[in-house]
Short mmCIF file of C-alpha atoms in Angstrom, two decimals:
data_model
loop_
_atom_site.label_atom_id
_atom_site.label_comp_id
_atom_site.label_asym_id
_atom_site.label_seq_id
_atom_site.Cartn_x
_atom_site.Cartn_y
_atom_site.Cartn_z
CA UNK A 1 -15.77 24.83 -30.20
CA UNK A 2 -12.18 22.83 -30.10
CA UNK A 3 -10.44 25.80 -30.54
CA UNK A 4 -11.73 27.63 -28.06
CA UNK A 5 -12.09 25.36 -25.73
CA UNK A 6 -8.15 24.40 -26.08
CA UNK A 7 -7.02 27.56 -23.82
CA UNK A 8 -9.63 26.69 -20.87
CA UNK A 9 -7.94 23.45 -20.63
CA UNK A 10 -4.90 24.61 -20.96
CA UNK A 11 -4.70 26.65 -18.18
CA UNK A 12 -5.97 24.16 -15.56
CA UNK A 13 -2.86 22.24 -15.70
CA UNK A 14 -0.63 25.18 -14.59
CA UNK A 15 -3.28 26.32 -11.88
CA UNK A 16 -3.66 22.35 -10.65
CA UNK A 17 0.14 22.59 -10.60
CA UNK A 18 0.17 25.68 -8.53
CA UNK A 19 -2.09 24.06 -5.94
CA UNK A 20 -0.50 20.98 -5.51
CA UNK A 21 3.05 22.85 -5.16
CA UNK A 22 1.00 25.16 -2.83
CA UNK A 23 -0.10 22.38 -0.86
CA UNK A 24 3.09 20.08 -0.53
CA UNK A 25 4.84 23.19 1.00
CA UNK A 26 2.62 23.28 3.58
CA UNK A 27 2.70 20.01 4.35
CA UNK A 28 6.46 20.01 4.19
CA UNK A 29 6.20 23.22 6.68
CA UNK A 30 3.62 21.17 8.88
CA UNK A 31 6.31 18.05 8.69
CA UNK A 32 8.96 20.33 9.86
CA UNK A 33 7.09 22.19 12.92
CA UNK A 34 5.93 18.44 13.93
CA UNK A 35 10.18 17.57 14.24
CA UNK A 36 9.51 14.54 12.62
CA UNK A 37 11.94 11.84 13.46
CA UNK A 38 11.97 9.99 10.08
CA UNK A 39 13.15 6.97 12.67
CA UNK A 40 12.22 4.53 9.39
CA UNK A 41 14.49 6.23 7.36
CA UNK A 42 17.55 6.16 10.03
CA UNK A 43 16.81 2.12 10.50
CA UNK A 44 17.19 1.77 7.00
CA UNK A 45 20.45 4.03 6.92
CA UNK A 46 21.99 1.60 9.92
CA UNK A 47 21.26 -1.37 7.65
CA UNK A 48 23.12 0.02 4.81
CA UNK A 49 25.63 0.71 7.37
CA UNK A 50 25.99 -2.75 8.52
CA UNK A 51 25.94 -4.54 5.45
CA UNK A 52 28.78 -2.09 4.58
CA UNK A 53 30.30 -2.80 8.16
CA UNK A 54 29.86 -6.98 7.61
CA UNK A 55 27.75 -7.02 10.38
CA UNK A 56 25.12 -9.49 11.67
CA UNK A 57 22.10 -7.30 10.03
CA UNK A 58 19.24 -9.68 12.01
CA UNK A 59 20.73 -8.98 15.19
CA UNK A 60 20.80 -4.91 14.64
CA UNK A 61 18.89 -2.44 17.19
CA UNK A 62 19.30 1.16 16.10
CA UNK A 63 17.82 4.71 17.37
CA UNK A 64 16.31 5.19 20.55
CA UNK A 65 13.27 2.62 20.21
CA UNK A 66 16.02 -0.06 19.68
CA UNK A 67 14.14 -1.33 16.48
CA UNK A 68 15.27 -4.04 14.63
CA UNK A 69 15.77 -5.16 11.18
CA UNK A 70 12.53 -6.53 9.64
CA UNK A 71 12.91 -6.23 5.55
CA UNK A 72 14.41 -9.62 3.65
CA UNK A 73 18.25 -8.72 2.61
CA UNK A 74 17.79 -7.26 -0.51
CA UNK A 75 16.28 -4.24 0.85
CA UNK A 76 19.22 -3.74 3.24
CA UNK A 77 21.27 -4.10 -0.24
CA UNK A 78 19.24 -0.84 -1.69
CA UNK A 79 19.76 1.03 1.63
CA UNK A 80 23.77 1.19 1.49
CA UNK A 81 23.78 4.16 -0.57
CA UNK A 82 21.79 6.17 2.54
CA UNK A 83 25.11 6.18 4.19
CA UNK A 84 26.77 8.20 1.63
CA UNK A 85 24.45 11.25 2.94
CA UNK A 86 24.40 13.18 6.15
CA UNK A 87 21.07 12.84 8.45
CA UNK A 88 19.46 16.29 7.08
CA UNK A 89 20.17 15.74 3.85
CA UNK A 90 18.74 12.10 3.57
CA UNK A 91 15.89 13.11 5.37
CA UNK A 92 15.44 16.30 2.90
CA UNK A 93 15.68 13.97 -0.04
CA UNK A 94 13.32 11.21 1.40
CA UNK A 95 10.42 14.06 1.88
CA UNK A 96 10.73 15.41 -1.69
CA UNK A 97 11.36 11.75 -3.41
CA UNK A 98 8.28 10.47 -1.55
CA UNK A 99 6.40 13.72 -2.42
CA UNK A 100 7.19 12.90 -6.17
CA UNK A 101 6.74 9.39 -5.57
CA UNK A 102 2.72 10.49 -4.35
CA UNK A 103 2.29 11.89 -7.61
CA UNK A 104 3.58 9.20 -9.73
CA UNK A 105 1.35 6.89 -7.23
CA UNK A 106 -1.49 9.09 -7.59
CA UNK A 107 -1.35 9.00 -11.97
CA UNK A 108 -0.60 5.54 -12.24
CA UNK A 109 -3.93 5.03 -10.15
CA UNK A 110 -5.80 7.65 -12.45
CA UNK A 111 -4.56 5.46 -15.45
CA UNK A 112 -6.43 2.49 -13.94
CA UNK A 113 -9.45 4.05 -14.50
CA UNK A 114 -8.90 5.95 -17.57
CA UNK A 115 -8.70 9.39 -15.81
CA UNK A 116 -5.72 10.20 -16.21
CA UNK A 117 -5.44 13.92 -16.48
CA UNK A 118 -2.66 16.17 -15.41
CA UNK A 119 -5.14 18.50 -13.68
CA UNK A 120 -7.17 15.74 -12.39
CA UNK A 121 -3.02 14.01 -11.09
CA UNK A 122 -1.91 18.07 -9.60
CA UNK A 123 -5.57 18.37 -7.83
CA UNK A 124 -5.93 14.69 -6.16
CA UNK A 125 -1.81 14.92 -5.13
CA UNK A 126 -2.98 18.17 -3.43
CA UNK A 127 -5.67 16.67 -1.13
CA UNK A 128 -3.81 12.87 -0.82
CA UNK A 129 -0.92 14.34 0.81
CA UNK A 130 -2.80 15.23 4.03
CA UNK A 131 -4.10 11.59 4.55
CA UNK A 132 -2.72 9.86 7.27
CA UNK A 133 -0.99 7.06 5.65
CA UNK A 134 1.03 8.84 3.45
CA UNK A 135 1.31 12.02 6.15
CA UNK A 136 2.69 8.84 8.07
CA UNK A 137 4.73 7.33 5.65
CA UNK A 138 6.14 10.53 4.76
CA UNK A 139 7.08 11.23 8.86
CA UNK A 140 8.56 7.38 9.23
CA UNK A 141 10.59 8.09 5.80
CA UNK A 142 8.89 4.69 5.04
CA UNK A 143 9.05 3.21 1.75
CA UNK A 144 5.58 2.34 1.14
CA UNK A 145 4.94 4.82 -2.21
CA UNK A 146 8.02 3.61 -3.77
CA UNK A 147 6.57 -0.25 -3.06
CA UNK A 148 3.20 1.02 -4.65
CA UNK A 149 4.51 2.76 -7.31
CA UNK A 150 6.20 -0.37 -8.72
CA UNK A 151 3.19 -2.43 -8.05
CA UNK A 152 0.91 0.27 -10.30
CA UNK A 153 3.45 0.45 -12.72
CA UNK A 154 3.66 -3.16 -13.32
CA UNK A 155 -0.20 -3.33 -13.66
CA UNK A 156 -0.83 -0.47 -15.94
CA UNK A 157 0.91 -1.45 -18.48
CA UNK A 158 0.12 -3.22 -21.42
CA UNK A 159 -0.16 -7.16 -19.98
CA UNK A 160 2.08 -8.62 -22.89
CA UNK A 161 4.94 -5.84 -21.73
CA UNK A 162 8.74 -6.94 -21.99
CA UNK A 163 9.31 -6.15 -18.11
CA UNK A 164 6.07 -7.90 -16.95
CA UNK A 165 6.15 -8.94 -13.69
CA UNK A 166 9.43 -7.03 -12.47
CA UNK A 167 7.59 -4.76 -10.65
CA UNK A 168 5.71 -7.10 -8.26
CA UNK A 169 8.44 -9.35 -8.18
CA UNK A 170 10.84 -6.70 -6.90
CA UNK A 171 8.44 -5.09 -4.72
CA UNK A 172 8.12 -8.74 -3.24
CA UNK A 173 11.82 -9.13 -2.77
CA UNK A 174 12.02 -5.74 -0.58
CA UNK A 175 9.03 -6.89 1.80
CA UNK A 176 6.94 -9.83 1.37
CA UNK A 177 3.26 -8.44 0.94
CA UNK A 178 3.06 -7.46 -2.44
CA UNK A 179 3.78 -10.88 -3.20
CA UNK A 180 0.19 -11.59 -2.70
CA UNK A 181 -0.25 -9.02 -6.57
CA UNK A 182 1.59 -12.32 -7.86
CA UNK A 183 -0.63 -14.56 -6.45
CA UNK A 184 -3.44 -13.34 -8.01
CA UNK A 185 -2.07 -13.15 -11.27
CA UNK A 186 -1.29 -16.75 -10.93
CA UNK A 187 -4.89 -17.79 -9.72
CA UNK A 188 -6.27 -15.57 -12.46
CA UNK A 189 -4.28 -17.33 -14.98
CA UNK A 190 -5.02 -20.57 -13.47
CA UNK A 191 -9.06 -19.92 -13.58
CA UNK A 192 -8.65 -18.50 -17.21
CA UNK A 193 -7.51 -21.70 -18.42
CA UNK A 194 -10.18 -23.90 -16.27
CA UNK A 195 -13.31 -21.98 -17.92
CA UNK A 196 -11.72 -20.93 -21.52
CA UNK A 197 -9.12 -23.06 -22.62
CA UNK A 198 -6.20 -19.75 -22.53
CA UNK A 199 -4.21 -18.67 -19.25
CA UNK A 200 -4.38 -15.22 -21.43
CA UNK A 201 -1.30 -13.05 -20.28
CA UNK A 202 -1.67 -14.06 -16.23
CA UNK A 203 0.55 -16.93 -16.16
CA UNK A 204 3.17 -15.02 -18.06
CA UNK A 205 2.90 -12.02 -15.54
CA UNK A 206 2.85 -13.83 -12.93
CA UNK A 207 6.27 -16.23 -14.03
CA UNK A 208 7.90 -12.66 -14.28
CA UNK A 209 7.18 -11.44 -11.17
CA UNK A 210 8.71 -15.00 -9.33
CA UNK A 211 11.38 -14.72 -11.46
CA UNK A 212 12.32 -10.86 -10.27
CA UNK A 213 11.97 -11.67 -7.42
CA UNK A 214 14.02 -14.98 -7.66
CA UNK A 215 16.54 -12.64 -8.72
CA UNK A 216 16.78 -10.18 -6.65
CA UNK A 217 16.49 -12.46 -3.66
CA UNK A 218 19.56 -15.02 -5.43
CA UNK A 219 21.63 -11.37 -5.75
CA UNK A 220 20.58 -10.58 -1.90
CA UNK A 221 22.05 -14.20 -1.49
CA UNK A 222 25.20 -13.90 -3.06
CA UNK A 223 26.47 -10.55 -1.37
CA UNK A 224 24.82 -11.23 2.12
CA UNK A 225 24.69 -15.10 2.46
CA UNK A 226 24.46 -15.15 6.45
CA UNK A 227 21.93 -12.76 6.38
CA UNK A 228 19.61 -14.40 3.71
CA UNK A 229 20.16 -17.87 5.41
CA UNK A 230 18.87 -16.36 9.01
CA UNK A 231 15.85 -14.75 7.06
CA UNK A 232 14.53 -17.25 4.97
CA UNK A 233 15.18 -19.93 7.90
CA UNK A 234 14.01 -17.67 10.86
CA UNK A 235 13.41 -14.07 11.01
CA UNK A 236 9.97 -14.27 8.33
CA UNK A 237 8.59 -16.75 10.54
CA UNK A 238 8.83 -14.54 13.94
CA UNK A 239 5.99 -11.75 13.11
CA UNK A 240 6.43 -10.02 16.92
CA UNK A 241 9.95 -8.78 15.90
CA UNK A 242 8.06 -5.92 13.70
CA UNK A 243 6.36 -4.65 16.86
CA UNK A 244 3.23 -5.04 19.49
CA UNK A 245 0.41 -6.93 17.41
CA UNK A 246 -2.17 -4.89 19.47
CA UNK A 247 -0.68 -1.64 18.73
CA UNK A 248 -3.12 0.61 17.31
CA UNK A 249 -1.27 1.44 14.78
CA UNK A 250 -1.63 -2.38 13.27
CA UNK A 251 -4.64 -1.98 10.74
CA UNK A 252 -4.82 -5.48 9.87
CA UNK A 253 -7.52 -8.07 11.41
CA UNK A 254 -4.83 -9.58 13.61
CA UNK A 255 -4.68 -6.55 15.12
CA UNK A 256 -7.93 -5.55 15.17
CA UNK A 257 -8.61 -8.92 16.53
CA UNK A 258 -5.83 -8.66 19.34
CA UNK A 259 -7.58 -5.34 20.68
CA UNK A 260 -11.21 -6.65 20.49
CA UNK A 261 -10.37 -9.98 22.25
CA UNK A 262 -7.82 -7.68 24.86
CA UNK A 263 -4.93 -10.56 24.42
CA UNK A 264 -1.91 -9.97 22.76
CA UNK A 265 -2.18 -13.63 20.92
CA UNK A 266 -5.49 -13.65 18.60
CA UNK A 267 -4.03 -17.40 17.64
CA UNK A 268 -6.99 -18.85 15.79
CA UNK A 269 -9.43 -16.69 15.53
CA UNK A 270 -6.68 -14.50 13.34
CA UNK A 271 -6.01 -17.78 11.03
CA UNK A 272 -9.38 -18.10 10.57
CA UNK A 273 -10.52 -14.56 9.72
CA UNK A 274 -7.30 -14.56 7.61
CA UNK A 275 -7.79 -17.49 5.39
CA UNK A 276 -11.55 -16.27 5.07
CA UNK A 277 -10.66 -12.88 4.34
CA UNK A 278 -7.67 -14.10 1.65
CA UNK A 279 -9.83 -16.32 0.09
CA UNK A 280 -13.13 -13.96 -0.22
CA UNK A 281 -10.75 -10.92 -1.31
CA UNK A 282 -8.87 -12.58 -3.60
CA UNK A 283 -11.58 -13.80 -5.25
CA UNK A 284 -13.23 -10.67 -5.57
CA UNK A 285 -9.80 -9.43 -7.28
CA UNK A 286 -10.11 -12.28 -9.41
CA UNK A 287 -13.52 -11.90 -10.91
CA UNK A 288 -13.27 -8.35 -10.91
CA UNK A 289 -9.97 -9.20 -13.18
CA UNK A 290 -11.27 -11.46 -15.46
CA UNK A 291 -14.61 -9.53 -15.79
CA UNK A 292 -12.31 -6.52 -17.33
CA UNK A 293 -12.54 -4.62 -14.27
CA UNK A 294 -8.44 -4.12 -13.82
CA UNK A 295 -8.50 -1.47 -11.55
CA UNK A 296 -11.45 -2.82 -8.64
CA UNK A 297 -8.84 -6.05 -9.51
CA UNK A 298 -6.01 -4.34 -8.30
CA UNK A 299 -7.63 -2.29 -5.35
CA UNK A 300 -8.94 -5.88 -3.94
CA UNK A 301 -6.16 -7.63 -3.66
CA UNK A 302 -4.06 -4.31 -1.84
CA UNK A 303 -7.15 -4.41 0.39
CA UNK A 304 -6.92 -7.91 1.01
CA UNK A 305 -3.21 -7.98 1.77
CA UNK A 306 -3.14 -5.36 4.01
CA UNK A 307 -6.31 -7.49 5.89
CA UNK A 308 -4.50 -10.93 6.20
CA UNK A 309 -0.98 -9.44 6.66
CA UNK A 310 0.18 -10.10 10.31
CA UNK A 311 0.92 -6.40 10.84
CA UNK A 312 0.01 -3.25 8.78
CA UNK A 313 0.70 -0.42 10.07
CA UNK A 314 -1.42 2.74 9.44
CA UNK A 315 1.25 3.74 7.02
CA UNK A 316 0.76 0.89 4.46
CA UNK A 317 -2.48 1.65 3.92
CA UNK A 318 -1.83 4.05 1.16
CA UNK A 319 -3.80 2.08 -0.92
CA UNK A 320 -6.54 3.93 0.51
CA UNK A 321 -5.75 6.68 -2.68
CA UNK A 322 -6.58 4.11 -5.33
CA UNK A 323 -9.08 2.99 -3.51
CA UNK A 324 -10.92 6.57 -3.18
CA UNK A 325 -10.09 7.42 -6.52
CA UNK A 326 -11.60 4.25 -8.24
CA UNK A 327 -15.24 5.28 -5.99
CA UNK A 328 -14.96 8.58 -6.74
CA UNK A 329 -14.50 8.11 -10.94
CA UNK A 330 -16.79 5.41 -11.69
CA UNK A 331 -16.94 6.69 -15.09
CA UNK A 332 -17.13 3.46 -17.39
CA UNK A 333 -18.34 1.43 -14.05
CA UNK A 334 -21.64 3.23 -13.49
CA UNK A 335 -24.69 1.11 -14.57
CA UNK A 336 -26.43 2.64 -17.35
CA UNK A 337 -30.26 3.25 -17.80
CA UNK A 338 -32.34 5.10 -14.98
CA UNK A 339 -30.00 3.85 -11.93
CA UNK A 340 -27.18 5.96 -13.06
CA UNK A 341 -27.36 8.62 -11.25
CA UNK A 342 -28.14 6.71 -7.92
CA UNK A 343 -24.85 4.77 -8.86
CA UNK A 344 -22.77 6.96 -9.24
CA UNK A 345 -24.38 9.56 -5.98
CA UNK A 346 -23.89 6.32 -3.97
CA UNK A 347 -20.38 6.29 -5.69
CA UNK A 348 -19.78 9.34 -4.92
CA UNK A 349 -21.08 9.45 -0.84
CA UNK A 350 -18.49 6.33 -0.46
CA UNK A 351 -15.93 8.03 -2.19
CA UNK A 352 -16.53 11.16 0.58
CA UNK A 353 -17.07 8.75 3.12
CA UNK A 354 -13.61 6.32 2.32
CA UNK A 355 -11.59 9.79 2.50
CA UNK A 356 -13.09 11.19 5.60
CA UNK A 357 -11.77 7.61 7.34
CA UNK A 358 -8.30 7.83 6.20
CA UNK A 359 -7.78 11.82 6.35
CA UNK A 360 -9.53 11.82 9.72
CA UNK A 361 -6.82 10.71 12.37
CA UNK A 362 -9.63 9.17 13.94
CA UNK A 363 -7.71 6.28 15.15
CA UNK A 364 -5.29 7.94 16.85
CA UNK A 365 -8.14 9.24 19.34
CA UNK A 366 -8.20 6.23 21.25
CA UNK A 367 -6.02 5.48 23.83
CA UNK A 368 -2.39 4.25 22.96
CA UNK A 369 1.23 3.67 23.69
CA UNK A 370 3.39 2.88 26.80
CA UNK A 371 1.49 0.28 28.85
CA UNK A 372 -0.61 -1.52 26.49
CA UNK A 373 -3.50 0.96 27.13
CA UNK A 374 -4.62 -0.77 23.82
CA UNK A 375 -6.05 -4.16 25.38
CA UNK A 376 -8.30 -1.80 27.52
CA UNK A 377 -10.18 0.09 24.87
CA UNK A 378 -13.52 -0.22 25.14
CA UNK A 379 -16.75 -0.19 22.16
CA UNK A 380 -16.48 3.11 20.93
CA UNK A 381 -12.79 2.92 21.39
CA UNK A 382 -12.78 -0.33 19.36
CA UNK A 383 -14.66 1.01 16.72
CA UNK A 384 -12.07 4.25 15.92
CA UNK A 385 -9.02 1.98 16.19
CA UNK A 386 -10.70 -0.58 13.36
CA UNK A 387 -11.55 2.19 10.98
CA UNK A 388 -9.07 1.01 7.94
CA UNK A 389 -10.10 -2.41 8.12
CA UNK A 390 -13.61 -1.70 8.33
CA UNK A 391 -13.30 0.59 5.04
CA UNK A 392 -11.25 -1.63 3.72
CA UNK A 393 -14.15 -4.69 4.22
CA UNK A 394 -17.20 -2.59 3.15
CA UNK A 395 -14.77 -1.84 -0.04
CA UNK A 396 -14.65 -5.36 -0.64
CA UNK A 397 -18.38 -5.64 0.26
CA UNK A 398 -18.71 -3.23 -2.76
CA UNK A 399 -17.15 -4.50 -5.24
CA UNK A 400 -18.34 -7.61 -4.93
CA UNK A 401 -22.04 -6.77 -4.57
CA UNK A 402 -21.47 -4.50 -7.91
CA UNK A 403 -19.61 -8.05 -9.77
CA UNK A 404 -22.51 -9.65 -8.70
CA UNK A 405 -25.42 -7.45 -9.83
CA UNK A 406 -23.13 -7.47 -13.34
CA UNK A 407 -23.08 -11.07 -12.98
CA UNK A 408 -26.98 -11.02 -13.09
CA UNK A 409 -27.38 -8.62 -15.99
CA UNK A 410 -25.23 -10.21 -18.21
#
């Protein structure tokens, strides 16, 4: 039976492979009839410029939208290279690095839930690429699968790893969300030792992510010390410099807050929903963590960042991969006996459901740009422009309901 059986498998890799490259060259085709701007990627190319140039990076406005510079310094440090390329070329490279980046992201997510396959990695790169966050973050020549990809690869490896930590803590140093991954390594050591006596390998992961990211920030320091001083004294305290909090494109619950309440300050009512949100997600990551569930773990606290964060943008939410592929290959998380099959339908039907939010475009149907039209939407117009964090709030309903019910059976 092995032997024959060897050939079928075999031969889905290279037909997986075939779709995959199939389907990136249409998207590439459907990238280049859309004359994407890539207006990310030439921001990031003036910053290298200007750290080259010795210029005042924090006071930079570049392209036509006059955008400024958001990232801490150390990004700006890995951008100087993009000035060693012409515009077509850099913006040739970023498709096809953040095409290969999508597959790494996709595998490493796989891995979290023992599924790891290379025809299972060619066949889910094939459909992810047409999502909106990553057809976004591919059109912005954003940086948000590189960001993941360290984050995954720092938490799929073995937790007593030499380079534990680096990831995260690097990730951290080139914009400040994934910090939150560190965070709840830290609380997960922290309630380790409380209820057994051992931190286990959290502490330790966590103390190498600060210290990455001590490091990198230190290095930013040293080449760029203006630049770090206006940061870390000014620029991460003044959130509207990254754009309109009511924007549509801000899937986080300051701006879905800022929209529902039609002002462009949500003041309290976002702190509160915030520190609610942070605390309820991040415990969810947290027993899901210590409960041996790794990859709900990781998927919760993404979720929960992306939720609290002042601004998301509908291109950070590529989390929403992970976060389909964990519903859709329940595998070892299915409950066993007679409700098997109900789990893992119902896992299944939120798996379809999760992708048809994020692949839909549905939020762009509402209406949007010059003139704030956003403070005017009304119910149904509400509702499309708070898809992500609505799917990403019944995902944390989810996994918390299914910690719970293992809670009881236990």
């Amino acid at each position: 039976m092995t032997v024959i059986a060897l050939p079928r498998v075999r031969r889905r890799a290279p037909v997986a492979l075939g779709a995959c490259l199939l389907s990136f060259a249409a998207f590439w085709w459907a990238q280049r009839a859309a004359h994407v701007s890539m207006i990310d990627l030439m921001v990031y190319r003036a910053e290298g410029e200007t750290v080259r140039a010795g210029g005042d990076l924090y006071a930079l406005r570049t392209t036509e939208a006059h955008l400024p510079t958001t990232y801490p310094p150390f990004a700006a440090l890995l951008f100087t290279p993009l000035t060693l390329l012409d515009a077509s070329t850099m913006r040739a490279l970023a498709t096809a690095g953040n095409l290969a980046l999508l597959v790494v992201f996709v595998a490493l997510s796989l891995r979290l839930v023992d599924h790891a396959r290379v025809a299972g990695v060619w066949w889910a790169s094939a459909a992810a690429v047409w999502c909106e966050p990553v057809w976004t973050t591919v059109r912005y020549g954003q940086i948000n699968l590189l960001l993941g990809v360290l984050v995954l690869w720092d938490l799929t490896r073995r937790p007593w790893h030499r380079w534990a930590g680096v990831g995260i803590g690097l990730a951290a140093a080139i914009k400040l969300t994934p910090a939150l991954f560190a965070v709840f390594l830290l609380v997960t050591g922290v309630v380790a030792y409380t209820r057994r006596g051992s931190a286990g390998p959290w502490l330790r992961h966590a103390r190498g992510a600060a210290v990455a990211f001590a490091g990198a920030t230190l290095l930013a320091a040293s080449a760029l010390p203006y630049d770090s001083w206006r940061f870390w004294s000014r620029m991460v305290f003044e959130t509207g410099r990254v754009g309109l909090v009511e924007d549509t494109a801000n899937q986080s619950l300051r701006g879905v807050l800022a929209r529902l309440l039609h002002t462009t300050q949500p003041g309290l009512w976002w702190v509160a929903a915030a520190a609610v949100a942070g605390s309820l997600g991040l415990g969810v990551a947290v027993a899901a963590e210590l409960r041996g569930r790794r990859a709900w773990a990781v998927a919760a606290c993404a979720v929960t960042a992306l939720l609290i964060s002042p601004v998301s943008w509908s291109h950070h939410w590529v989390w929403c991969v992970p976060m389909v592929l964990i519903l859709g290959t329940r595998g070892r998380t299915a409950t066993i006996g007679s409700a098997q099959a109900t789990a893992v339908s119902t896992a299944l039907v939120t798996a379809a459901g999760t992708s048809l939010v994020f692949c839909s475009y549905a939020l762009w149907w509402v209406p949007h740009g010059p003139g704030r039209l956003e403070l005017q939407q009304t119910g149904a117009q509400l509702t499309l422009s708070a898809l992500y964090e609505g799917a990403g709030l019944v995902f944390l309903t989810l996994i918390g309901v299914r910690l719970w019910r293992t809670c009881r059976t236990v």
